[in-house]
């Protein structure tokens, strides 16, 4: 009886781990893409500040460059 219960628990754990692996597949690529986009926004913002734009102008250009519609 104990072997049956242990077997069922193991089967359930394997099923759950398989689901988690499916969910995590590709997450690292998405994180890298988000990181890259944030770095681009940072450098764009820094460049605009150096050129003397106001914070409002900087935010508007950043939003438009990310696909925001005015």
PDB file of C-alpha atoms in Angstrom:
ATOM      1  CA  UNK A   1       0.000   0.000   0.000  1.00  0.00           C
ATOM      2  CA  UNK A   2       2.780   2.451   0.879  1.00  0.00           C
ATOM      3  CA  UNK A   3       4.496   1.668  -2.419  1.00  0.00           C
ATOM      4  CA  UNK A   4       1.310   2.553  -4.282  1.00  0.00           C
ATOM      5  CA  UNK A   5       1.024   5.915  -2.513  1.00  0.00           C
ATOM      6  CA  UNK A   6       4.704   6.695  -3.078  1.00  0.00           C
ATOM      7  CA  UNK A   7       4.315   5.776  -6.746  1.00  0.00           C
ATOM      8  CA  UNK A   8       1.311   8.090  -7.111  1.00  0.00           C
ATOM      9  CA  UNK A   9       3.164  10.939  -5.410  1.00  0.00           C
ATOM     10  CA  UNK A  10       6.200  10.440  -7.658  1.00  0.00           C
ATOM     11  CA  UNK A  11       4.002  10.394 -10.756  1.00  0.00           C
ATOM     12  CA  UNK A  12       2.302  13.624  -9.656  1.00  0.00           C
ATOM     13  CA  UNK A  13       5.670  15.286  -8.939  1.00  0.00           C
ATOM     14  CA  UNK A  14       6.978  14.289 -12.362  1.00  0.00           C
ATOM     15  CA  UNK A  15       3.858  15.701 -13.973  1.00  0.00           C
ATOM     16  CA  UNK A  16       4.178  18.970 -12.041  1.00  0.00           C
ATOM     17  CA  UNK A  17       7.898  19.316 -12.803  1.00  0.00           C
ATOM     18  CA  UNK A  18       7.224  18.726 -16.488  1.00  0.00           C
ATOM     19  CA  UNK A  19       4.612  21.520 -16.440  1.00  0.00           C
ATOM     20  CA  UNK A  20       7.019  23.896 -14.680  1.00  0.00           C
ATOM     21  CA  UNK A  21       9.734  23.105 -17.237  1.00  0.00           C
ATOM     22  CA  UNK A  22       7.308  23.925 -20.070  1.00  0.00           C
ATOM     23  CA  UNK A  23       6.383  27.230 -18.435  1.00  0.00           C
ATOM     24  CA  UNK A  24      10.008  28.220 -17.868  1.00  0.00           C
ATOM     25  CA  UNK A  25      11.124  27.362 -21.393  1.00  0.00           C
ATOM     26  CA  UNK A  26      12.078  30.583 -23.147  1.00  0.00           C
ATOM     27  CA  UNK A  27      11.836  32.806 -20.073  1.00  0.00           C
ATOM     28  CA  UNK A  28      15.563  33.578 -20.226  1.00  0.00           C
ATOM     29  CA  UNK A  29      15.163  34.959 -23.752  1.00  0.00           C
ATOM     30  CA  UNK A  30      12.281  37.179 -22.645  1.00  0.00           C
ATOM     31  CA  UNK A  31      14.311  38.461 -19.687  1.00  0.00           C
ATOM     32  CA  UNK A  32      17.238  39.237 -21.999  1.00  0.00           C
ATOM     33  CA  UNK A  33      14.927  41.121 -24.384  1.00  0.00           C
ATOM     34  CA  UNK A  34      13.460  43.192 -21.533  1.00  0.00           C
ATOM     35  CA  UNK A  35      16.951  43.893 -20.184  1.00  0.00           C
ATOM     36  CA  UNK A  36      18.097  45.043 -23.611  1.00  0.00           C
ATOM     37  CA  UNK A  37      15.075  47.309 -24.021  1.00  0.00           C
ATOM     38  CA  UNK A  38      15.602  48.888 -20.596  1.00  0.00           C
ATOM     39  CA  UNK A  39      19.274  49.493 -21.387  1.00  0.00           C
ATOM     40  CA  UNK A  40      18.285  51.182 -24.656  1.00  0.00           C
ATOM     41  CA  UNK A  41      15.802  53.405 -22.847  1.00  0.00           C
ATOM     42  CA  UNK A  42      18.450  54.319 -20.265  1.00  0.00           C
ATOM     43  CA  UNK A  43      21.053  55.265 -22.883  1.00  0.00           C
ATOM     44  CA  UNK A  44      18.487  57.161 -24.945  1.00  0.00           C
ATOM     45  CA  UNK A  45      17.406  59.081 -21.854  1.00  0.00           C
ATOM     46  CA  UNK A  46      20.993  59.828 -20.866  1.00  0.00           C
ATOM     47  CA  UNK A  47      21.843  61.062 -24.359  1.00  0.00           C
ATOM     48  CA  UNK A  48      18.863  63.381 -24.430  1.00  0.00           C
ATOM     49  CA  UNK A  49      19.698  64.843 -21.043  1.00  0.00           C
ATOM     50  CA  UNK A  50      23.219  65.538 -22.240  1.00  0.00           C
ATOM     51  CA  UNK A  51      21.775  67.326 -25.291  1.00  0.00           C
ATOM     52  CA  UNK A  52      19.791  69.588 -22.970  1.00  0.00           C
ATOM     53  CA  UNK A  53      16.244  68.366 -23.422  1.00  0.00           C
ATOM     54  CA  UNK A  54      13.788  68.765 -20.578  1.00  0.00           C
ATOM     55  CA  UNK A  55      12.639  65.672 -18.669  1.00  0.00           C
ATOM     56  CA  UNK A  56       9.187  66.030 -20.292  1.00  0.00           C
ATOM     57  CA  UNK A  57      10.703  66.051 -23.788  1.00  0.00           C
ATOM     58  CA  UNK A  58      12.912  63.104 -22.887  1.00  0.00           C
ATOM     59  CA  UNK A  59       9.932  61.065 -21.664  1.00  0.00           C
ATOM     60  CA  UNK A  60       7.890  61.905 -24.757  1.00  0.00           C
ATOM     61  CA  UNK A  61      10.650  60.809 -27.140  1.00  0.00           C
ATOM     62  CA  UNK A  62      11.240  57.630 -25.109  1.00  0.00           C
ATOM     63  CA  UNK A  63       7.524  56.792 -25.150  1.00  0.00           C
ATOM     64  CA  UNK A  64       7.267  57.394 -28.886  1.00  0.00           C
ATOM     65  CA  UNK A  65      10.358  55.261 -29.545  1.00  0.00           C
ATOM     66  CA  UNK A  66       8.715  52.391 -27.631  1.00  0.00           C
ATOM     67  CA  UNK A  67       5.629  52.512 -29.831  1.00  0.00           C
ATOM     68  CA  UNK A  68       3.367  54.759 -27.768  1.00  0.00           C
ATOM     69  CA  UNK A  69       0.858  56.716 -29.849  1.00  0.00           C
ATOM     70  CA  UNK A  70       0.346  60.382 -28.991  1.00  0.00           C
TER      71      UNK A  70
END
